[in-house]
XYZ file of C-alpha atoms in Angstrom:
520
model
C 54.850 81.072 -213.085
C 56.422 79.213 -210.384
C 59.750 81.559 -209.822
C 57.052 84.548 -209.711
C 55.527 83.243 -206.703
C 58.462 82.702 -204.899
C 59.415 86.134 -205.386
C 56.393 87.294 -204.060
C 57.227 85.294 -200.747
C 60.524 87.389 -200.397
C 59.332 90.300 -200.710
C 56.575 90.057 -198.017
C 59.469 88.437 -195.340
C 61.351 91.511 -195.998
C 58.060 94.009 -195.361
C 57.363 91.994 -192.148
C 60.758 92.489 -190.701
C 61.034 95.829 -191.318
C 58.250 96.889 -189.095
C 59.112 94.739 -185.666
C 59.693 97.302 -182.638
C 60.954 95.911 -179.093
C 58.347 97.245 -175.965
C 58.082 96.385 -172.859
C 56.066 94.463 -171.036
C 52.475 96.397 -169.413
C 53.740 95.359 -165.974
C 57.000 96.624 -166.124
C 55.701 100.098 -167.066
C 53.216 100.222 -163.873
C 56.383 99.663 -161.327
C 58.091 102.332 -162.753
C 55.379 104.559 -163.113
C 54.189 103.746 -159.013
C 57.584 104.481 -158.272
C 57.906 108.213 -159.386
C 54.118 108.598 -158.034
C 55.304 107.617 -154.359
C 58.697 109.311 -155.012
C 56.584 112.870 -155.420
C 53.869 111.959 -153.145
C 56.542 111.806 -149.998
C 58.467 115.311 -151.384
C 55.025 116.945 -151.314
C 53.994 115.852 -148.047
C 57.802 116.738 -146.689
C 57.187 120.163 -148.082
C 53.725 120.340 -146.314
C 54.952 119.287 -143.234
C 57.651 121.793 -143.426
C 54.741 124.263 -144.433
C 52.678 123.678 -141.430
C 55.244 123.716 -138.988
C 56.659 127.180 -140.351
C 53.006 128.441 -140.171
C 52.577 126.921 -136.717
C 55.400 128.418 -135.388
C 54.799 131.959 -136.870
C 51.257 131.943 -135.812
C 51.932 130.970 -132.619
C 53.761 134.330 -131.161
C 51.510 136.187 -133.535
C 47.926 137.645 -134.507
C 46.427 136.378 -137.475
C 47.991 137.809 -140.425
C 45.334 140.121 -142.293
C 43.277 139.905 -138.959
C 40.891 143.329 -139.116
C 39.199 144.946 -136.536
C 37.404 147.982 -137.929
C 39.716 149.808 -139.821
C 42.549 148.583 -137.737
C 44.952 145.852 -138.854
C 46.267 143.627 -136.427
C 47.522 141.136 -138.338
C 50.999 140.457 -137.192
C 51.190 141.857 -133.847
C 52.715 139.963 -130.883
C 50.721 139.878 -127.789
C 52.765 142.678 -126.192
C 51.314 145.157 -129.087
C 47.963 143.706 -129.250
C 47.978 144.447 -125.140
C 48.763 147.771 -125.831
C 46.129 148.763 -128.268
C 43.501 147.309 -126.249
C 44.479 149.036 -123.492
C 44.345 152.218 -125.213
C 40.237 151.177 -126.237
C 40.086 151.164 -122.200
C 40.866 154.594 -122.369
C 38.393 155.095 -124.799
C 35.588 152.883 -123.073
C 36.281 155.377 -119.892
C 35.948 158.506 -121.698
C 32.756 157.843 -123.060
C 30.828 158.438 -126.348
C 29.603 161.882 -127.896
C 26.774 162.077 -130.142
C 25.679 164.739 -133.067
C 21.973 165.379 -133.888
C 19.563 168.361 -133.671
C 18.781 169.341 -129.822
C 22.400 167.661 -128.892
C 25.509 169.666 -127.093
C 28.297 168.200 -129.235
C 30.356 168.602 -126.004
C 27.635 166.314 -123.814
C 29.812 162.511 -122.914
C 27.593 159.618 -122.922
C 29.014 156.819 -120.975
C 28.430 153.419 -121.455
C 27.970 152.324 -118.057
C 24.894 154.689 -118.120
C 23.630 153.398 -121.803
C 23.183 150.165 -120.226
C 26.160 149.037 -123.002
C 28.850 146.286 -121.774
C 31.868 145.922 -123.770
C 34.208 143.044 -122.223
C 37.809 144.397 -123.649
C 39.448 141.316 -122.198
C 37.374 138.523 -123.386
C 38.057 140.748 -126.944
C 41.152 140.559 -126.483
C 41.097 136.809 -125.751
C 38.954 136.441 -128.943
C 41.569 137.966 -131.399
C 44.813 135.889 -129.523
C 42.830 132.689 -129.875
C 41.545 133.206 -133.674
C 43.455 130.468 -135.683
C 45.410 129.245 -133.144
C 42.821 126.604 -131.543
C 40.118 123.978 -132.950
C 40.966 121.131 -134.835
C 43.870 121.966 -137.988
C 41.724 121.972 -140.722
C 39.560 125.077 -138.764
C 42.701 127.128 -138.203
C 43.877 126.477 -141.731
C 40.429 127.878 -142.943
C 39.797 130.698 -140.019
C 43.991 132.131 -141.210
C 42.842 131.715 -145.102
C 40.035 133.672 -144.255
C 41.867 136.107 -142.462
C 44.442 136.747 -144.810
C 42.295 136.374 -148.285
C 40.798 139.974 -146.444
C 36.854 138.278 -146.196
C 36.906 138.521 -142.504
C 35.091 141.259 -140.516
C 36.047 140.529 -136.767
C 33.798 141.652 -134.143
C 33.753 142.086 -130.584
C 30.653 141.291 -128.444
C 28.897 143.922 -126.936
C 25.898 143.189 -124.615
C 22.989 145.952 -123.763
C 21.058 145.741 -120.615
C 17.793 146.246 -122.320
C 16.171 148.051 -119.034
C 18.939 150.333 -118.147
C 19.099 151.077 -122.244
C 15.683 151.641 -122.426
C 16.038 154.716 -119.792
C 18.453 156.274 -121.166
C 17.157 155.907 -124.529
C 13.563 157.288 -122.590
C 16.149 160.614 -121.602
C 17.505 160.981 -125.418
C 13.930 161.065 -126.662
C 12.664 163.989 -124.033
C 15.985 165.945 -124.921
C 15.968 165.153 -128.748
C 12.711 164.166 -130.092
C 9.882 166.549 -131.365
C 7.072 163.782 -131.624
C 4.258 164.584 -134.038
C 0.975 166.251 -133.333
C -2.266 164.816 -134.432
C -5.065 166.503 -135.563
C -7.753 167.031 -133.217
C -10.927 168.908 -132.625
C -12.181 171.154 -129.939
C -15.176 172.831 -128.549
C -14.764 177.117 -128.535
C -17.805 179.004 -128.225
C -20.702 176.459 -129.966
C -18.017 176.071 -132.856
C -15.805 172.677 -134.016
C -12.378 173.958 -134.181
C -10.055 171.554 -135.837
C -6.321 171.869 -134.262
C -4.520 170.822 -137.411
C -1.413 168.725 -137.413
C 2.225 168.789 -137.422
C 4.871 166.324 -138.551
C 8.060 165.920 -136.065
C 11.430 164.477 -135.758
C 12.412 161.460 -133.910
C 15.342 159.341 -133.219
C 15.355 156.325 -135.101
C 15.604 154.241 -132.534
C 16.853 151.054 -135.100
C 19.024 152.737 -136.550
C 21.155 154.222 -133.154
C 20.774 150.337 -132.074
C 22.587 148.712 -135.067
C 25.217 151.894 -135.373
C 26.060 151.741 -131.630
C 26.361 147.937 -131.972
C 28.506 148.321 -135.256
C 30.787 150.994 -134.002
C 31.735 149.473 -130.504
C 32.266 146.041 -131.970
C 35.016 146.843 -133.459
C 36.021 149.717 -130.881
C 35.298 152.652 -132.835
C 34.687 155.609 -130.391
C 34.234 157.998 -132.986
C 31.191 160.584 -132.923
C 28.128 159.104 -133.224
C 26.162 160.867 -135.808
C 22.207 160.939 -134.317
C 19.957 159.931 -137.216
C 16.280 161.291 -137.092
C 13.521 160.417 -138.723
C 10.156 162.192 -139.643
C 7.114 160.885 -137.071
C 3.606 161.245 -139.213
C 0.668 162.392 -137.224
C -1.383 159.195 -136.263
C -4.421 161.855 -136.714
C -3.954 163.781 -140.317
C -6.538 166.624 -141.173
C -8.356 164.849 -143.191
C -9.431 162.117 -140.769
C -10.169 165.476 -138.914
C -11.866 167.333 -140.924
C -14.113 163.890 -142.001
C -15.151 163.225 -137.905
C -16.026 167.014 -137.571
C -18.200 166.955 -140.874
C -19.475 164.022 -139.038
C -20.297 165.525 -135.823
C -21.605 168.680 -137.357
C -24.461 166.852 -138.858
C -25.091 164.828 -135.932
C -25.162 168.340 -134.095
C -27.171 170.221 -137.030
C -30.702 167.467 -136.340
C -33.059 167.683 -133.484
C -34.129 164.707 -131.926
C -36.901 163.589 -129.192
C -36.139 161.025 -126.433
C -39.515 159.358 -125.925
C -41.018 157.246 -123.099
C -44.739 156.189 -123.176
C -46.096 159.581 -123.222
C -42.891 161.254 -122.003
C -40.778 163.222 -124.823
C -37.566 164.761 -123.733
C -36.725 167.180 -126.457
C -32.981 167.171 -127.594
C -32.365 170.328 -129.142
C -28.719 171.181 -131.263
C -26.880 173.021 -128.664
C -27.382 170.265 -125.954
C -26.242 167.480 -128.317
C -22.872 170.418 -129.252
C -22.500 169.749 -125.195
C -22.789 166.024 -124.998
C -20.536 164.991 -127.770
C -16.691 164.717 -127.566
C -13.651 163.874 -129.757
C -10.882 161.897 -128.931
C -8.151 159.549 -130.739
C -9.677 155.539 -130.343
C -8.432 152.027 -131.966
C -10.832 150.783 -134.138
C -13.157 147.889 -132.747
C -16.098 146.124 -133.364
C -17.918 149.073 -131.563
C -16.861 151.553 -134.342
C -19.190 152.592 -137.207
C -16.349 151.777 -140.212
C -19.022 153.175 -142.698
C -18.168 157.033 -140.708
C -14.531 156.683 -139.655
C -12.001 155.169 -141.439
C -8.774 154.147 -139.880
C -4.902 154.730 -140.061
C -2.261 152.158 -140.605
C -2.199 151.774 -136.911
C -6.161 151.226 -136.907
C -6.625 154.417 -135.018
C -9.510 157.049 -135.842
C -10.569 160.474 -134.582
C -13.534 159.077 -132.956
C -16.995 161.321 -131.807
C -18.981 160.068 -129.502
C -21.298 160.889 -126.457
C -20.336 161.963 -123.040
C -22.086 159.687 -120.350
C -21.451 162.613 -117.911
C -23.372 164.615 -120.246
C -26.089 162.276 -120.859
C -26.446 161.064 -117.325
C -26.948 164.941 -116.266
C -29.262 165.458 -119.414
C -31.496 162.454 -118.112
C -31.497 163.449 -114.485
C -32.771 167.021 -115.003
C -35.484 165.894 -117.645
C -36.253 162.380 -116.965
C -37.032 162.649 -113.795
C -40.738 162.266 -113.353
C -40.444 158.741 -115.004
C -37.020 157.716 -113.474
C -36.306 156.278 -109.907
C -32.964 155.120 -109.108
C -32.566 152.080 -107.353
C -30.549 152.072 -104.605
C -28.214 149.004 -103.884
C -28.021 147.165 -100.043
C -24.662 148.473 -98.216
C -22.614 146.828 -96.345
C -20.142 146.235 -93.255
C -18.002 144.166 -92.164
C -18.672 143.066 -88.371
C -17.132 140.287 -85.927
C -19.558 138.008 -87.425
C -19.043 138.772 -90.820
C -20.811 141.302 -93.434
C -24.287 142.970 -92.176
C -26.601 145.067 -93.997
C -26.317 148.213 -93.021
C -28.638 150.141 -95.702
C -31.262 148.106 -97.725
C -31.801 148.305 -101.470
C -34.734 148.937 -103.472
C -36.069 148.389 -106.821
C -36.076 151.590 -109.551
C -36.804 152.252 -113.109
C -33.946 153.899 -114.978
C -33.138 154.393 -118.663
C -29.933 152.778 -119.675
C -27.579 155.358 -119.988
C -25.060 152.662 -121.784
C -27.549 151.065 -124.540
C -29.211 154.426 -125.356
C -25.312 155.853 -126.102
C -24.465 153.080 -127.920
C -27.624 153.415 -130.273
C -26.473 157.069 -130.887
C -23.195 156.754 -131.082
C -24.185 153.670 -133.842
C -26.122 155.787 -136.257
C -24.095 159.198 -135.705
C -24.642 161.506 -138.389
C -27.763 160.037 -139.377
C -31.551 162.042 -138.752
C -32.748 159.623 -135.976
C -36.341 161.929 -134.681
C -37.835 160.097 -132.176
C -35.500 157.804 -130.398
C -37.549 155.147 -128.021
C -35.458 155.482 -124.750
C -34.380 151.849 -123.151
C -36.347 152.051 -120.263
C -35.457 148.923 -117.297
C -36.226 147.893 -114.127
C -33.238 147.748 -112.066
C -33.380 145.893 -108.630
C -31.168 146.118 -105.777
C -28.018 144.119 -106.157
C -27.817 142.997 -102.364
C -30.573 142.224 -99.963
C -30.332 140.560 -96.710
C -31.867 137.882 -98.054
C -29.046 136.789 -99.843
C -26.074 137.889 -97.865
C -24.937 134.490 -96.452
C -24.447 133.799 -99.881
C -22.075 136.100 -100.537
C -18.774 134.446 -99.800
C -17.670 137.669 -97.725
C -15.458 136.508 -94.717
C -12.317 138.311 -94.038
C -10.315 141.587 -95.018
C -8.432 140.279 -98.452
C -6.791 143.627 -99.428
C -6.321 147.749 -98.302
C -4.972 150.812 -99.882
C -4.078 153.848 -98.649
C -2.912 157.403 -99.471
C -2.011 160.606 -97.884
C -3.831 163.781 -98.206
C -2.883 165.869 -95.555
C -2.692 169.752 -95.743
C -5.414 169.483 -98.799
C -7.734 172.664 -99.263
C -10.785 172.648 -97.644
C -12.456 171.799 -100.954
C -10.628 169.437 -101.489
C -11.091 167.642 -98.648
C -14.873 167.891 -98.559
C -14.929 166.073 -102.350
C -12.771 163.375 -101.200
C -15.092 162.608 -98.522
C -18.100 162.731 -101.112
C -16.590 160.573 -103.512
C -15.442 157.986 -100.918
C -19.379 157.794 -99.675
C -20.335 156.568 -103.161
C -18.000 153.463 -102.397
C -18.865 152.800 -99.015
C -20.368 149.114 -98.515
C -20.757 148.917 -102.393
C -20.171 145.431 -103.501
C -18.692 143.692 -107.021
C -19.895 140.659 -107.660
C -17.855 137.405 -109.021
C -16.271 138.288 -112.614
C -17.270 141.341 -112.693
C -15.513 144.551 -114.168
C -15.287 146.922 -111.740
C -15.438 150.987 -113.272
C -14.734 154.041 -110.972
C -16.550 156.327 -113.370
C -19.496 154.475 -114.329
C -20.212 153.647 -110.066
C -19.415 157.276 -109.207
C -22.033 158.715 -110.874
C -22.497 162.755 -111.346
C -19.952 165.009 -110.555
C -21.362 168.051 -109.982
C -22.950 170.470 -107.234
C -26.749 169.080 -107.361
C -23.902 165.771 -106.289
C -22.866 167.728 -103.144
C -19.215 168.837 -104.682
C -17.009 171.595 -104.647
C -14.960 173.596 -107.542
C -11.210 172.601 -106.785
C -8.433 172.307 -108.882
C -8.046 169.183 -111.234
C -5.697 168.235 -114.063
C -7.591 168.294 -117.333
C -5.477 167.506 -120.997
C -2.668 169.980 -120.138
C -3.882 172.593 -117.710
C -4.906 172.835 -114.292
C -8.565 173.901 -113.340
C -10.936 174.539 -110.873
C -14.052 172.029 -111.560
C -16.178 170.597 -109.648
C -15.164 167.485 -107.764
C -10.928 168.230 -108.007
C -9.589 165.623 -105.188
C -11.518 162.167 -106.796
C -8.317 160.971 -107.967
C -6.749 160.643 -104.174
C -10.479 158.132 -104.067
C -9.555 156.025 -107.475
C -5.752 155.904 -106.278
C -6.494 154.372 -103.034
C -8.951 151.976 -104.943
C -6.457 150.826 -107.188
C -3.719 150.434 -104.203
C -6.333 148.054 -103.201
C -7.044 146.350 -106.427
C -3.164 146.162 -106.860
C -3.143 144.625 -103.090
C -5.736 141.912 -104.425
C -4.293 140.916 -107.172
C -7.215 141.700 -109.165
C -6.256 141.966 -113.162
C -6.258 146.037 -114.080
C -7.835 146.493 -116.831
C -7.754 150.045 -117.157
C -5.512 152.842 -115.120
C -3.858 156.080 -116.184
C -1.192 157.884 -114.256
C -0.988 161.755 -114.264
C 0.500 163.866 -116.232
C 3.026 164.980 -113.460
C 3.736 163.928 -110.056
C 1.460 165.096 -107.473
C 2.844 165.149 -103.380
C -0.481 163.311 -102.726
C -0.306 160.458 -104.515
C 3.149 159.527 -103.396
C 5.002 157.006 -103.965
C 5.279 157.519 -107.949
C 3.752 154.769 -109.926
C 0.709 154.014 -107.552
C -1.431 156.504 -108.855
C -4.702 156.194 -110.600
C -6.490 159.615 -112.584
C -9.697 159.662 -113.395
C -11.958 161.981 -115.306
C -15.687 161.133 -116.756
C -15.677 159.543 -119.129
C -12.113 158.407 -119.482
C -9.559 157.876 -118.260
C -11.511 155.159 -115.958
C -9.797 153.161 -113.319
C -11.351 149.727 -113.717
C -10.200 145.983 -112.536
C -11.981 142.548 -112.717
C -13.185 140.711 -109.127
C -11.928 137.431 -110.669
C -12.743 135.828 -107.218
C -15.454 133.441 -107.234
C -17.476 135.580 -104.679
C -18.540 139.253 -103.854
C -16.082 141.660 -102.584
């Protein structure tokens, strides 16, 4: 049993030595290991170094390699050949632009100068030099990678004078654009006729923006192809045909004015004559149960003609109607004097009574209970210290020489009606409410005025030289204009363009605010 054992022993010294292996230490293995790390770590930043100073000194006699400008690659060049192609773009910015679209000679130039367009070649030029060779190294080194991975689209600035654009742009549209025409409705013997409507073509205006901007930022002074767009009616038929409908029923009732025992009959061909049609923004005013609005918020609006009315009233409302008459006045040494006094009347309110209509158009109204006030004098001499009239704040003038005789003899009229009239603090001042009736029982003549897109004899031609030189005051004063419309074409009496005022009962109106805190 013993000698077993001990053989045992042997046999388990002899196991344990075969399996000893010699390593090394764990700090002996880190040196080495650090070693190698540092050994590669200084080669690789020797090679960058040498990197970066090869791509220093290549970039620095050179353009960007991959550098794009349009479809022009200037990646490469030296500053000599970069000079040279931008000088040839000088040519080009010289020469012009030409444009393609309908209504367009192909062989027309359109210079940039006159487009309001700036294109500074140099600073460009600049600008491509500089890219990748400035900024701190880790921009350059991003701005080249850029460059040459092809994701760069360089640009050139290009700066529009907005006003000078805007006029040339105003001289494409007249030569190019065919602008839409809305529906509308007129008055031919006692009938509605609707004047249906036509779609047009106009530039997109966007569009030339963005391509213009696209094309000369990278110096492209290729053809410019003129996109155009259809322009929809802001009027279609149908709004047409719904406001006639509207105005035929209106027409197709007969209604009684009525005042105590007064009754002013209102038969179907005088309410044909008192309505009129004309394209309105919708507002608060505005039945939206009878006219329904565009995208815009516009409708083909009826409504009634406070000419018309006013005329209606003073031939048949007569013998229960007395107009007061308002104090005049003048200016003196001393200050303002009466120079007419004004007295009390009784007059139906033209404004409230077309409002009421206007507000249930459509609709069988019968008797309608006129709006009957008393309507005292504005000034008396009473109260004419209190006035706050001193001094002379404003003038306007305007030249009418070598007017016809007509002419001359309305002009005199309609100045009469604003002789010593006075507008008091806040109020809106309106040339056609204050001038009343135009017509002979008025005291004017037939001469020639510019109605929609003729010229006409009618009765009263000349006012506008009055309502100009009113609003060449107004402008003079300050006072906030709050309604003007120029003519349709420049007339030798109203010179200097852009001082002109039109006016025509109802509308256009020429009409400020005294937004002085005392009469003027």
């Amino acid at each position: 049993m013993v000698a077993k054992k001990e053989s045992k022993k042997i046999d388990v010294r002899q196991k344990t030595k075969k399996k000893v292996k010699l390593t090394k230490r764990p700090s002996e293995v880190s040196v080495d290991n650090l070693r190698w790390f540092v050994l590669f770590l200084a080669a690789f930043l020797l090679l960058a170094l040498v990197l970066f100073w090869a791509v220093e000194l290549v970039y620095a006699h050179k353009v960007a390699y991959g550098l794009k400008l349009g479809g022009d690659n200037l990646g490469g060049m030296t500053r000599e050949e970069l000079n040279d192609y931008l000088e040839g773009k000088r040519v080009n910015i010289v020469d012009g632009l030409k444009m393609t679209g309908d209504n367009l000679d192909e062989n027309t130039v359109y210079f940039l100068g006159d487009m309001g367009i700036w294109l500074d070649i140099d600073k460009c030029g600049s600008d491509i030099w500089g890219y990748g060779k400035y900024n701190s190294w880790l921009t350059r080194t991003l701005n080249r990678a850029r460059a040459v991975s092809g994701s760069l689209e360089f640009k050139c600035q290009v700066d529009f004078d907005r006003l000078d654009y805007n006029n040339w742009l105003g001289i494409l549209r007249e030569k190019v654009n065919r602008p839409a025409v809305s529906a509308s409705i007129e008055k031919r013997d006692g009938e509605l006729v609707i004047i249906y409507s036509k779609e047009g073509l106009v530039v997109d205006e966007s569009r030339l923006l963005n391509d213009l901007e696209d094309k000369l930022s990278v110096l492209d002074f290729g053809v410019v192809d003129l996109v155009q767009v259809v322009d929809s009616p802001a009027i279609s038929d149908e709004m047409a045909l719904a406001t006639r409908e509207l105005a035929q029923r209106e027409i197709n009732q007969s209604m009684q004015w009525v005042y105590e025992d007064w009754v002013i009959d209102v038969y179907d061909d005088v309410i044909f004559d008192m309505l009129y049609f004309e394209q309105r923004e919708l507002n608060e005013g505005i039945n939206q149960n009878y006219f329904k609005p565009n995208e815009d918020g516009q409708v083909m609006y009826v409504g009634y003609d406070l000419s018309a009315v006013d005329k209606y009233l003073n031939d048949n409302a007569w013998m229960f109607e007395d107009k007061p008459v308002d104090a005049k006045l003048a200016m003196m040494e001393d200050g303002p004097v009466v120079i007419q006094e004004g007295t009390t009347g009784q007059m139906v309110d033209r404004t409230r009574l077309i409002e009421y209509l206007e507000l249930h158009m459509g609709e069988n109204k019968g008797e309608v209970e006129l709006p009957v006030e008393l309507m005292e004098s504005v000034i008396s001499g009473m109260n004419i210290d209190d006035l706050g009239i001193k001094e002379l704040i404003a003038s306007g003038s305007s030249d009418f020489s070598y007017s016809p005789a007509n002419r001359i003899h309305n002009i005199g009229v309609g100045a009469d009606n604003f002789d010593g009239m006075v507008v008091a603090p806040g109020e809106e001042f309106s040339f056609t409410k204050l001038l009343g009736s135009v017509d002979a029982a008025s005291g004017y003549l037939p001469e020639l005025v510019i109605a929609g897109n003729e010229t006409r004899p009618e009765y009263g031609g000349g006012l506008c030289q009055v309502s100009t030189t009113m609003y060449r005051a107004a402008l003079d004063a300050g006072f906030p204009i709050t309604a003007r419309s120029p003519h349709r074409y420049r007339v030798s009496y109203y010179e200097p363009v852009g001082l002109d005022a039109t006016v025509y009962i109802p509308n256009p109106d020429l009409r400020f605010v005294n937004d002085t805190k005392h009469y003027i």
